[in-house]
PDB file of C-alpha atoms and ligand atoms in Angstrom:
ATOM      1  CA  MET M   1     248.876  92.304  91.655  1.00 72.00           C
ATOM      2  CA  SER M   2     245.591  90.349  92.843  1.00 84.00           C
ATOM      3  CA  THR M   3     242.214  91.724  93.619  1.00 95.00           C
ATOM      4  CA  ILE M   4     241.349  92.766  97.280  1.00 98.00           C
ATOM      5  CA  LEU M   5     237.825  91.623  98.077  1.00 98.00           C
ATOM      6  CA  ALA M   6     235.213  92.937 100.363  1.00 98.00           C
ATOM      7  CA  VAL M   7     234.817  91.026 103.540  1.00 98.00           C
ATOM      8  CA  ALA M   8     231.441  90.070 104.625  1.00 98.00           C
ATOM      9  CA  GLN M   9     230.635  91.313 108.200  1.00 98.00           C
ATOM     10  CA  ARG M  10     228.702  89.454 111.213  1.00 97.00           C
ATOM     11  CA  GLY M  11     224.831  89.780 110.436  1.00 97.00           C
ATOM     12  CA  GLU M  12     225.194  88.788 106.747  1.00 98.00           C
ATOM     13  CA  SER M  13     223.507  85.638 105.587  1.00 98.00           C
ATOM     14  CA  ILE M  14     226.659  84.314 103.621  1.00 98.00           C
ATOM     15  CA  LEU M  15     228.384  83.986 107.026  1.00 98.00           C
ATOM     16  CA  THR M  16     225.512  81.481 108.333  1.00 98.00           C
ATOM     17  CA  LEU M  17     225.430  79.093 105.089  1.00 98.00           C
ATOM     18  CA  LYS M  18     227.119  75.620 104.865  1.00 98.00           C
ATOM     19  CA  ALA M  19     229.492  76.283 102.140  1.00 98.00           C
ATOM     20  CA  ALA M  20     229.513  73.862  99.073  1.00 98.00           C
ATOM     21  CA  GLU M  21     232.371  71.316  98.408  1.00 98.00           C
ATOM     22  CA  VAL M  22     234.608  72.369  95.476  1.00 98.00           C
ATOM     23  CA  ALA M  23     234.088  69.835  92.609  1.00 98.00           C
ATOM     24  CA  ARG M  24     236.879  67.644  91.347  1.00 96.00           C
ATOM     25  CA  THR M  25     236.396  69.245  87.976  1.00 96.00           C
ATOM     26  CA  GLU M  26     237.014  72.681  89.556  1.00 97.00           C
ATOM     27  CA  LEU M  27     240.355  71.593  90.911  1.00 97.00           C
ATOM     28  CA  ASN M  28     243.444  72.981  89.167  1.00 95.00           C
ATOM     29  CA  SER M  29     241.162  75.254  87.434  1.00 98.00           C
ATOM     30  CA  PRO M  30     242.100  79.068  86.625  1.00 97.00           C
ATOM     31  CA  TRP M  31     238.958  80.505  88.753  1.00 97.00           C
ATOM     32  CA  LEU M  32     240.063  78.588  91.867  1.00 98.00           C
ATOM     33  CA  LYS M  33     243.507  79.730  91.619  1.00 98.00           C
ATOM     34  CA  GLU M  34     242.313  83.348  90.947  1.00 98.00           C
ATOM     35  CA  LEU M  35     239.988  82.970  93.972  1.00 98.00           C
ATOM     36  CA  ALA M  36     242.732  81.644  96.049  1.00 98.00           C
ATOM     37  CA  ALA M  37     245.213  84.550  95.057  1.00 98.00           C
ATOM     38  CA  ALA M  38     242.455  87.252  95.938  1.00 98.00           C
ATOM     39  CA  MET M  39     241.604  85.607  99.083  1.00 98.00           C
ATOM     40  CA  TYR M  40     245.375  85.577 100.098  1.00 98.00           C
ATOM     41  CA  ALA M  41     245.713  89.300  99.038  1.00 98.00           C
ATOM     42  CA  THR M  42     242.638  90.284 101.000  1.00 98.00           C
ATOM     43  CA  MET M  43     243.894  88.179 104.067  1.00 98.00           C
ATOM     44  CA  LEU M  44     247.233  90.101 103.840  1.00 97.00           C
ATOM     45  CA  GLU M  45     245.681  93.570 103.467  1.00 97.00           C
ATOM     46  CA  ARG M  46     243.570  92.911 106.591  1.00 97.00           C
ATOM     47  CA  ASN M  47     246.741  91.464 108.498  1.00 96.00           C
ATOM     48  CA  GLY M  48     244.803  88.266 109.118  1.00 97.00           C
ATOM     49  CA  VAL M  49     246.267  84.793 109.769  1.00 98.00           C
ATOM     50  CA  GLY M  50     243.614  83.103 107.869  1.00 98.00           C
ATOM     51  CA  ILE M  51     240.607  83.553 105.821  1.00 98.00           C
ATOM     52  CA  ALA M  52     237.646  81.381 104.461  1.00 99.00           C
ATOM     53  CA  ALA M  53     236.037  81.778 101.067  1.00 98.00           C
ATOM     54  CA  PRO M  54     232.465  82.792 102.514  1.00 99.00           C
ATOM     55  CA  GLN M  55     234.093  85.829 104.080  1.00 98.00           C
ATOM     56  CA  VAL M  56     234.650  87.156 100.638  1.00 98.00           C
ATOM     57  CA  TYR M  57     231.164  86.149  99.397  1.00 98.00           C
ATOM     58  CA  VAL M  58     232.031  82.815  97.827  1.00 98.00           C
ATOM     59  CA  SER M  59     230.171  79.856  99.520  1.00 98.00           C
ATOM     60  CA  LYS M  60     232.893  77.168  98.724  1.00 98.00           C
ATOM     61  CA  ARG M  61     235.005  75.193 100.954  1.00 98.00           C
ATOM     62  CA  VAL M  62     238.437  76.772 100.589  1.00 98.00           C
ATOM     63  CA  ILE M  63     240.439  78.159 103.401  1.00 99.00           C
ATOM     64  CA  ILE M  64     243.857  79.756 103.812  1.00 98.00           C
ATOM     65  CA  VAL M  65     245.972  79.190 106.972  1.00 98.00           C
ATOM     66  CA  ALA M  66     248.973  81.377 107.557  1.00 98.00           C
ATOM     67  CA  SER M  67     250.301  81.279 111.219  1.00 97.00           C
ATOM     68  CA  ARG M  68     252.894  83.706 112.429  1.00 95.00           C
ATOM     69  CA  PRO M  69     254.259  84.769 115.729  1.00 95.00           C
ATOM     70  CA  ASN M  70     252.088  87.702 117.023  1.00 92.00           C
ATOM     71  CA  LEU M  71     251.287  89.402 120.364  1.00 91.00           C
ATOM     72  CA  ARG M  72     248.842  86.862 121.553  1.00 88.00           C
ATOM     73  CA  TYR M  73     250.918  83.793 120.305  1.00 93.00           C
ATOM     74  CA  PRO M  74     254.495  84.785 120.310  1.00 93.00           C
ATOM     75  CA  ASP M  75     255.569  81.101 119.994  1.00 93.00           C
ATOM     76  CA  ALA M  76     253.248  80.476 116.983  1.00 93.00           C
ATOM     77  CA  PRO M  77     255.183  78.932 114.003  1.00 94.00           C
ATOM     78  CA  GLU M  78     255.893  81.042 110.824  1.00 96.00           C
ATOM     79  CA  MET M  79     254.230  79.133 108.154  1.00 94.00           C
ATOM     80  CA  ASP M  80     254.060  79.400 104.330  1.00 96.00           C
ATOM     81  CA  ALA M  81     250.290  80.234 103.587  1.00 98.00           C
ATOM     82  CA  LEU M  82     248.637  76.849 102.954  1.00 98.00           C
ATOM     83  CA  VAL M  83     245.326  76.893 100.716  1.00 98.00           C
ATOM     84  CA  MET M  84     243.062  74.117 101.595  1.00 98.00           C
ATOM     85  CA  VAL M  85     240.363  72.892  99.276  1.00 98.00           C
ATOM     86  CA  ASN M  86     237.495  70.835 100.786  1.00 98.00           C
ATOM     87  CA  PRO M  87     239.311  70.479 104.236  1.00 98.00           C
ATOM     88  CA  GLU M  88     238.035  67.752 106.809  1.00 98.00           C
ATOM     89  CA  ILE M  89     239.060  67.357 110.354  1.00 98.00           C
ATOM     90  CA  LEU M  90     239.391  63.766 110.740  1.00 98.00           C
ATOM     91  CA  GLU M  91     240.508  63.845 114.542  1.00 98.00           C
ATOM     92  CA  LYS M  92     240.329  66.128 117.324  1.00 98.00           C
ATOM     93  CA  SER M  93     242.344  65.739 120.458  1.00 98.00           C
ATOM     94  CA  GLU M  94     240.425  65.437 123.716  1.00 98.00           C
ATOM     95  CA  LEU M  95     242.669  68.115 125.198  1.00 98.00           C
ATOM     96  CA  THR M  96     241.285  71.592 124.436  1.00 98.00           C
ATOM     97  CA  ILE M  97     242.863  74.796 125.152  1.00 97.00           C
ATOM     98  CA  LEU M  98     241.159  78.167 125.791  1.00 98.00           C
ATOM     99  CA  GLY M  99     242.787  80.804 123.373  1.00 97.00           C
ATOM    100  CA  GLU M 100     242.025  84.386 122.352  1.00 97.00           C
ATOM    101  CA  GLU M 101     240.674  84.709 118.645  1.00 98.00           C
ATOM    102  CA  GLY M 102     239.487  87.468 116.382  1.00 97.00           C
ATOM    103  CA  CYS M 103     237.708  87.694 112.960  1.00 98.00           C
ATOM    104  CA  LEU M 104     237.917  89.653 110.123  1.00 98.00           C
ATOM    105  CA  SER M 105     234.057  89.430 109.844  1.00 98.00           C
ATOM    106  CA  VAL M 106     233.652  90.620 113.449  1.00 98.00           C
ATOM    107  CA  PRO M 107     235.612  93.774 113.958  1.00 95.00           C
ATOM    108  CA  ASN M 108     236.898  94.993 117.237  1.00 95.00           C
ATOM    109  CA  GLU M 109     235.915  92.130 119.265  1.00 97.00           C
ATOM    110  CA  ARG M 110     238.095  89.353 120.672  1.00 97.00           C
ATOM    111  CA  GLY M 111     237.195  86.296 122.551  1.00 97.00           C
ATOM    112  CA  GLN M 112     238.561  83.227 124.401  1.00 97.00           C
ATOM    113  CA  VAL M 113     237.431  80.097 122.596  1.00 98.00           C
ATOM    114  CA  ALA M 114     238.312  76.269 123.546  1.00 98.00           C
ATOM    115  CA  ARG M 115     239.533  74.507 120.664  1.00 98.00           C
ATOM    116  CA  ALA M 116     241.231  70.904 120.292  1.00 98.00           C
ATOM    117  CA  GLU M 117     245.149  71.458 120.835  1.00 98.00           C
ATOM    118  CA  THR M 118     245.880  68.878 117.948  1.00 98.00           C
ATOM    119  CA  ILE M 119     243.718  67.818 115.136  1.00 98.00           C
ATOM    120  CA  LYS M 120     244.514  65.584 112.034  1.00 98.00           C
ATOM    121  CA  LEU M 121     243.164  66.822 108.853  1.00 98.00           C
ATOM    122  CA  ARG M 122     242.684  66.070 105.080  1.00 98.00           C
ATOM    123  CA  TYR M 123     242.421  68.561 102.320  1.00 98.00           C
ATOM    124  CA  PHE M 124     243.234  69.136  98.458  1.00 98.00           C
ATOM    125  CA  THR M 125     245.723  71.426  97.251  1.00 98.00           C
ATOM    126  CA  LEU M 126     244.604  73.977  94.479  1.00 98.00           C
ATOM    127  CA  ASP M 127     246.342  71.278  91.770  1.00 97.00           C
ATOM    128  CA  GLY M 128     244.337  68.753  93.283  1.00 97.00           C
ATOM    129  CA  VAL M 129     246.692  66.820  95.359  1.00 98.00           C
ATOM    130  CA  GLY M 130     245.199  65.086  98.533  1.00 98.00           C
ATOM    131  CA  VAL M 131     247.098  66.010 101.497  1.00 98.00           C
ATOM    132  CA  GLU M 132     246.934  64.550 105.219  1.00 98.00           C
ATOM    133  CA  MET M 133     248.613  66.323 108.171  1.00 98.00           C
ATOM    134  CA  THR M 134     248.588  66.821 111.799  1.00 98.00           C
ATOM    135  CA  LEU M 135     248.625  70.417 113.436  1.00 98.00           C
ATOM    136  CA  SER M 136     248.910  71.473 116.879  1.00 98.00           C
ATOM    137  CA  GLY M 137     248.650  74.866 118.861  1.00 97.00           C
ATOM    138  CA  PHE M 138     248.048  78.075 116.953  1.00 98.00           C
ATOM    139  CA  PRO M 139     247.790  76.557 113.241  1.00 98.00           C
ATOM    140  CA  ALA M 140     245.237  74.151 114.695  1.00 98.00           C
ATOM    141  CA  ARG M 141     243.363  76.853 116.129  1.00 98.00           C
ATOM    142  CA  ILE M 142     243.308  78.731 112.728  1.00 98.00           C
ATOM    143  CA  VAL M 143     242.171  75.718 110.854  1.00 98.00           C
ATOM    144  CA  GLN M 144     239.214  74.921 113.372  1.00 98.00           C
ATOM    145  CA  HIS M 145     238.114  78.859 113.171  1.00 98.00           C
ATOM    146  CA  GLU M 146     238.254  78.790 109.323  1.00 99.00           C
ATOM    147  CA  VAL M 147     236.446  75.225 109.156  1.00 98.00           C
ATOM    148  CA  ASP M 148     233.717  76.794 111.330  1.00 98.00           C
ATOM    149  CA  HIS M 149     233.174  79.539 108.783  1.00 98.00           C
ATOM    150  CA  LEU M 150     232.749  76.744 106.091  1.00 98.00           C
ATOM    151  CA  ASP M 151     229.889  75.467 108.465  1.00 98.00           C
ATOM    152  CA  GLY M 152     228.444  78.848 109.205  1.00 98.00           C
ATOM    153  CA  VAL M 153     229.599  79.232 112.614  1.00 98.00           C
ATOM    154  CA  LEU M 154     231.360  82.395 113.969  1.00 98.00           C
ATOM    155  CA  PHE M 155     233.778  82.422 116.939  1.00 98.00           C
ATOM    156  CA  ILE M 156     231.306  84.435 118.857  1.00 97.00           C
ATOM    157  CA  ASP M 157     228.813  81.510 118.678  1.00 95.00           C
ATOM    158  CA  ARG M 158     231.497  79.511 120.585  1.00 97.00           C
ATOM    159  CA  THR M 159     232.214  82.067 123.634  1.00 91.00           C
TER     160      THR M 159
HETATM  161  O1  K1U I 201     239.080  83.997 109.568  1.00 67.23           O
HETATM  162  C1  K1U I 201     239.164  85.081 110.014  1.00 67.23           C
HETATM  163  O2  K1U I 201     238.404  85.907 110.449  1.00 67.23           O
HETATM  164  C2  K1U I 201     240.796  85.592 110.296  1.00 67.23           C
HETATM  165  C3  K1U I 201     241.306  85.307 111.691  1.00 67.23           C
HETATM  166  C4  K1U I 201     241.878  83.840 111.994  1.00 67.23           C
HETATM  167  C5  K1U I 201     242.221  83.614 113.347  1.00 67.23           C
HETATM  168  C6  K1U I 201     242.754  84.611 114.180  1.00 67.23           C
HETATM  169  C7  K1U I 201     242.928  84.107 115.607  1.00 67.23           C
HETATM  170  C8  K1U I 201     242.493  82.890 115.830  1.00 67.23           C
HETATM  171  C9  K1U I 201     241.828  82.066 115.125  1.00 67.23           C
HETATM  172  C10 K1U I 201     241.752  82.364 113.758  1.00 67.23           C
HETATM  173  C11 K1U I 201     242.209  86.616 111.876  1.00 67.23           C
HETATM  174  O3  K1U I 201     243.173  86.595 111.207  1.00 67.23           O
HETATM  175  S1  K1U I 201     241.797  87.764 112.863  1.00 67.23           S
HETATM  176  C12 K1U I 201     243.152  88.850 113.192  1.00 67.23           C
HETATM  177  C13 K1U I 201     244.457  88.392 113.637  1.00 67.23           C
HETATM  178  O4  K1U I 201     245.393  88.699 112.761  1.00 67.23           O
HETATM  179  C14 K1U I 201     244.907  87.783 114.873  1.00 67.23           C
HETATM  180  C15 K1U I 201     243.965  87.608 115.969  1.00 67.23           C
HETATM  181  C16 K1U I 201     244.270  87.025 117.061  1.00 67.23           C
HETATM  182  C17 K1U I 201     245.564  86.494 117.116  1.00 67.23           C
HETATM  183  C18 K1U I 201     246.377  86.627 116.304  1.00 67.23           C
HETATM  184  C19 K1U I 201     246.187  87.270 114.899  1.00 67.23           C
HETATM  185 ZN1   ZN I 202     236.933  84.527 111.222  1.00 67.23          ZN
END
């Protein structure tokens, strides 16, 4: 069983900072794996489809993306949760789509946010393997929302 962490709420300064890159020496380390496990448990407990480390008071560039079909996005793909370390969005489609977002750090608010429909991204796994992938639709939206958290931006700043 993993630790459930407190989630920072809108107005707290941790959510406004640019998070630091995870160092090469931290890849494959027990602490990074424990952080990811605790983030995952916290995301599940809050019924989220993503989470970023600054939301649990760790200003490091780690996110989890876990798309699943839901009321707002019934056609969203069911994905195994992906832990992304130092994610970088390399390309964004010119086509943007308006879609509803929520945030574990902004309770009881939803908003329509324009996001690129398709993105190409690069990240490291917890073990330090570099991955490049292209995502579209809801998973791409979640990545953009979570990378915003790493840059100190909330969805309400984009509505
Ligand atoms: O980062 C977070 O605060 C998690 C957030 C991720 C997210 C949801 C919707 C669009 C983009 C990113 C949530 O999981 S909010 C709660 C939620 O489960 C949800 C909200 C809207 C649609 C589907 C799910
Ligand atoms: Zn959020």
